[in-house]
Amino acid sequence: EQAQADSLLNEANKNFRDAYRYMEATHRLNPHDIITIQALIQLANVLGLEEQAEIYRQKAEELERLR
């Protein structure tokens, strides 16, 4: 059971890393899309990328101020 759980966790982490890369590409195409930035914050948090999450949080706050 533990081996199966570990396998599923590894697969989920790979999927999150893949999603993060796709969302980064999306962000490069449209850097002012708040929904993309929010997704990047969530994915960075899931992946333990605290510095990246903070960078995207700051971008989100800046975009909110400009609205």
Short mmCIF file of C-alpha atoms in Angstrom, two decimals:
data_model
loop_
_atom_site.label_atom_id
_atom_site.label_comp_id
_atom_site.label_asym_id
_atom_site.label_seq_id
_atom_site.Cartn_x
_atom_site.Cartn_y
_atom_site.Cartn_z
CA GLU A 1 0.00 0.00 0.00
CA GLN A 2 2.78 2.44 0.88
CA ALA A 3 4.54 1.82 -2.43
CA GLN A 4 1.32 2.54 -4.31
CA ALA A 5 0.75 5.72 -2.29
CA ASP A 6 4.33 6.86 -2.98
CA SER A 7 3.88 6.16 -6.67
CA LEU A 8 0.67 8.19 -6.79
CA LEU A 9 2.31 11.06 -4.90
CA ASN A 10 5.26 11.08 -7.30
CA GLU A 11 2.89 11.11 -10.26
CA ALA A 12 0.89 13.97 -8.75
CA ASN A 13 4.07 15.99 -8.12
CA LYS A 14 5.16 15.44 -11.72
CA ASN A 15 1.78 16.66 -12.92
CA PHE A 16 2.06 19.77 -10.73
CA ARG A 17 5.57 20.48 -12.09
CA ASP A 18 4.30 20.07 -15.65
CA ALA A 19 1.35 22.37 -14.94
CA TYR A 20 3.69 24.95 -13.42
CA ARG A 21 5.85 24.96 -16.57
CA TYR A 22 2.79 25.37 -18.79
CA MET A 23 1.45 28.19 -16.64
CA GLU A 24 4.83 29.94 -16.75
CA ALA A 25 4.67 29.80 -20.55
CA THR A 26 1.13 31.15 -20.44
CA HIS A 27 2.30 33.97 -18.16
CA ARG A 28 5.05 34.90 -20.63
CA LEU A 29 2.41 35.19 -23.37
CA ASN A 30 0.05 37.30 -21.25
CA PRO A 31 1.85 38.70 -18.19
CA HIS A 32 -1.14 40.78 -17.07
CA ASP A 33 -3.60 37.90 -16.68
CA ILE A 34 -4.43 37.73 -12.98
CA ILE A 35 -5.97 34.26 -13.21
CA THR A 36 -2.72 32.85 -14.59
CA ILE A 37 -0.75 34.56 -11.84
CA GLN A 38 -3.09 33.18 -9.18
CA ALA A 39 -2.64 29.68 -10.61
CA LEU A 40 1.12 30.14 -10.52
CA ILE A 41 0.94 31.19 -6.86
CA GLN A 42 -1.05 28.07 -5.99
CA LEU A 43 1.21 25.75 -7.96
CA ALA A 44 4.36 27.31 -6.51
CA ASN A 45 2.96 26.80 -3.02
CA VAL A 46 2.11 23.15 -3.72
CA LEU A 47 5.61 22.58 -5.08
CA GLY A 48 7.28 24.34 -2.15
CA LEU A 49 8.60 27.19 -4.30
CA GLU A 50 8.09 29.88 -1.68
CA GLU A 51 10.28 32.51 -3.37
CA GLN A 52 8.48 32.11 -6.69
CA ALA A 53 5.10 32.20 -4.96
CA GLU A 54 6.08 35.49 -3.31
CA ILE A 55 7.24 36.98 -6.62
CA TYR A 56 3.90 36.12 -8.22
CA ARG A 57 2.01 37.41 -5.15
CA GLN A 58 3.75 40.75 -5.56
CA LYS A 59 2.87 40.82 -9.28
CA ALA A 60 -0.77 40.06 -8.44
CA GLU A 61 -0.86 42.86 -5.86
CA GLU A 62 0.68 45.28 -8.37
CA LEU A 63 -1.91 44.38 -11.01
CA GLU A 64 -4.72 44.81 -8.49
CA ARG A 65 -3.45 48.28 -7.63
CA LEU A 66 -3.39 49.24 -11.32
CA ARG A 67 -7.02 48.23 -11.88
#
